[in-house]
GROMACS .gro file of C-alpha atoms in nm:
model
   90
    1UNK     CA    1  -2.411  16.422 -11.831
    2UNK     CA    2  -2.100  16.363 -12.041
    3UNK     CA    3  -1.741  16.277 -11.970
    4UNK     CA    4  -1.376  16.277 -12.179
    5UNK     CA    5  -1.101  16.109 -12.104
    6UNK     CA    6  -0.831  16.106 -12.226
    7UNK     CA    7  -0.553  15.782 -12.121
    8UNK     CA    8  -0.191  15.865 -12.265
    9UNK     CA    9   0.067  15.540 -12.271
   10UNK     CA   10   0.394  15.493 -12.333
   11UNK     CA   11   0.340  15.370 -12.705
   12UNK     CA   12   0.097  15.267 -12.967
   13UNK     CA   13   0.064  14.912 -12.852
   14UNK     CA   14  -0.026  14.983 -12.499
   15UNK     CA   15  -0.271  15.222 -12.634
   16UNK     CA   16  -0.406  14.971 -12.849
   17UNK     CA   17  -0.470  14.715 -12.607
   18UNK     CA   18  -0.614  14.903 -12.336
   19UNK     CA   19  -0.854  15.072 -12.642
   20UNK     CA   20  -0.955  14.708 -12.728
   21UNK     CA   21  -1.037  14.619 -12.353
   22UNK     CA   22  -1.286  14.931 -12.326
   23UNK     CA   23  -1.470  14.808 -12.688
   24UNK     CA   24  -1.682  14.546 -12.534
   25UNK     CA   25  -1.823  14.863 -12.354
   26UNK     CA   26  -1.916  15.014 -12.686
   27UNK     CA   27  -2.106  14.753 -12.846
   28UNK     CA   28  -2.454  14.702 -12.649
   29UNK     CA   29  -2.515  14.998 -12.393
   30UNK     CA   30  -2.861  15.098 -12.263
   31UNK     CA   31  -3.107  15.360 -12.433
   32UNK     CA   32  -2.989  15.692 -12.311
   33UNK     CA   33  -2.624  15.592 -12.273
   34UNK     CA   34  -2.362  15.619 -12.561
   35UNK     CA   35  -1.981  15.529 -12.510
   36UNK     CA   36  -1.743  15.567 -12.782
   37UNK     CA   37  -1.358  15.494 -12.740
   38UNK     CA   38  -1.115  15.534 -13.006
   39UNK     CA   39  -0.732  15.557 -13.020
   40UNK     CA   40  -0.501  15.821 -13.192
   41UNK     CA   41  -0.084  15.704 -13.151
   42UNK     CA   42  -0.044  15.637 -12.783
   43UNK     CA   43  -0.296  15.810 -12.627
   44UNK     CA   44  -0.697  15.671 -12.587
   45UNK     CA   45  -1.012  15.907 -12.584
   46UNK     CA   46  -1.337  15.790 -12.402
   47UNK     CA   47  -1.659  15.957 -12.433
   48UNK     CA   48  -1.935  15.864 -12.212
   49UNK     CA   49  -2.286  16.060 -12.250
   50UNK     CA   50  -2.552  15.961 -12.019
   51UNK     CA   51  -2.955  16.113 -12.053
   52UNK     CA   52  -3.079  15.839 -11.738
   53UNK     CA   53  -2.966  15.815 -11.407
   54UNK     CA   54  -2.657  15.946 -11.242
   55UNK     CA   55  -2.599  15.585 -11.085
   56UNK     CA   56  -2.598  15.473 -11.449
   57UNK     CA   57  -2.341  15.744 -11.551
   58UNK     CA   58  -2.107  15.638 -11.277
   59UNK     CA   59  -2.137  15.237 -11.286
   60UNK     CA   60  -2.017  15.353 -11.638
   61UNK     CA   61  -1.731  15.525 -11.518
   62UNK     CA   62  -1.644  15.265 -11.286
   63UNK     CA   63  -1.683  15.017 -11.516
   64UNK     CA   64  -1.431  15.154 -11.810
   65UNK     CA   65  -1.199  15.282 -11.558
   66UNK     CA   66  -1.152  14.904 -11.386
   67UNK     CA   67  -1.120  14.768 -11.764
   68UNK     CA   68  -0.824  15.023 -11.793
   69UNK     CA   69  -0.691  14.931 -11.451
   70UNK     CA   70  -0.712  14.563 -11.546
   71UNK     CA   71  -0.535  14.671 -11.894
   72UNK     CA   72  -0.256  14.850 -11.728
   73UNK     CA   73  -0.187  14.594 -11.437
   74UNK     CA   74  -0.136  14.329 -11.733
   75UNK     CA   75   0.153  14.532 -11.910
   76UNK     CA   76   0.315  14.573 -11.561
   77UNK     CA   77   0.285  14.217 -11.530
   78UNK     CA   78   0.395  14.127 -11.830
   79UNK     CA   79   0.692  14.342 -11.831
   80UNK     CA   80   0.784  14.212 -11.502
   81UNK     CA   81   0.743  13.865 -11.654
   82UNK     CA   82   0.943  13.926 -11.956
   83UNK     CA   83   1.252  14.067 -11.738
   84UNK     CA   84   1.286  13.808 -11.498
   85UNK     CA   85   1.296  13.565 -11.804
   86UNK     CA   86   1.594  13.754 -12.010
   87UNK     CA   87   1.749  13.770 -11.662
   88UNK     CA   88   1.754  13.379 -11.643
   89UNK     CA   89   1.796  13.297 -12.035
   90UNK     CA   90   2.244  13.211 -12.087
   0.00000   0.00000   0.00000
């Protein structure tokens, strides 16, 4: 089983970040399971190939898709947080 995806963002940073939240993913991963993530400009490519169980490939999926969701809610958050700041700064 394999899957691509592919994440575009607004810029580079964005990309960056949410490429360096998926990473941890890439490091130990069981026999039979590879994930590689890498970023080109703004956008982030995921591969996921899985030779074991289907219940492995998707608690894979899950799993980099909530580190994304995490990633993304931050900007949001953090944008929100940096407007309401200029909007109270003289």
């Amino acid at each position: 089983m394999e899957a691509k995806i592919k994440l575009s963002y607004k810029n580079e940073r964005e990309a960056e970040a949410v490429a360096k939240a998926v990473s941890p993913d890439n490091v130990e991963v069981p026999p039979g399971l590879l994930v590689k993530t890498v970023r080109r400009g703004s956008k982030v490519f995921t591969t996921i190939e899985c030779e074991t169980k289907l219940e492995t490939f998707i608690s894979t999926l899950d799993d980099l898709l909530s580190c994304v969701s995490v990633a993304e809610k931050t900007f949001s958050v953090a944008k929100e947080f940096k407007m309401r700041r200029s909007n109270l700064e003289p």
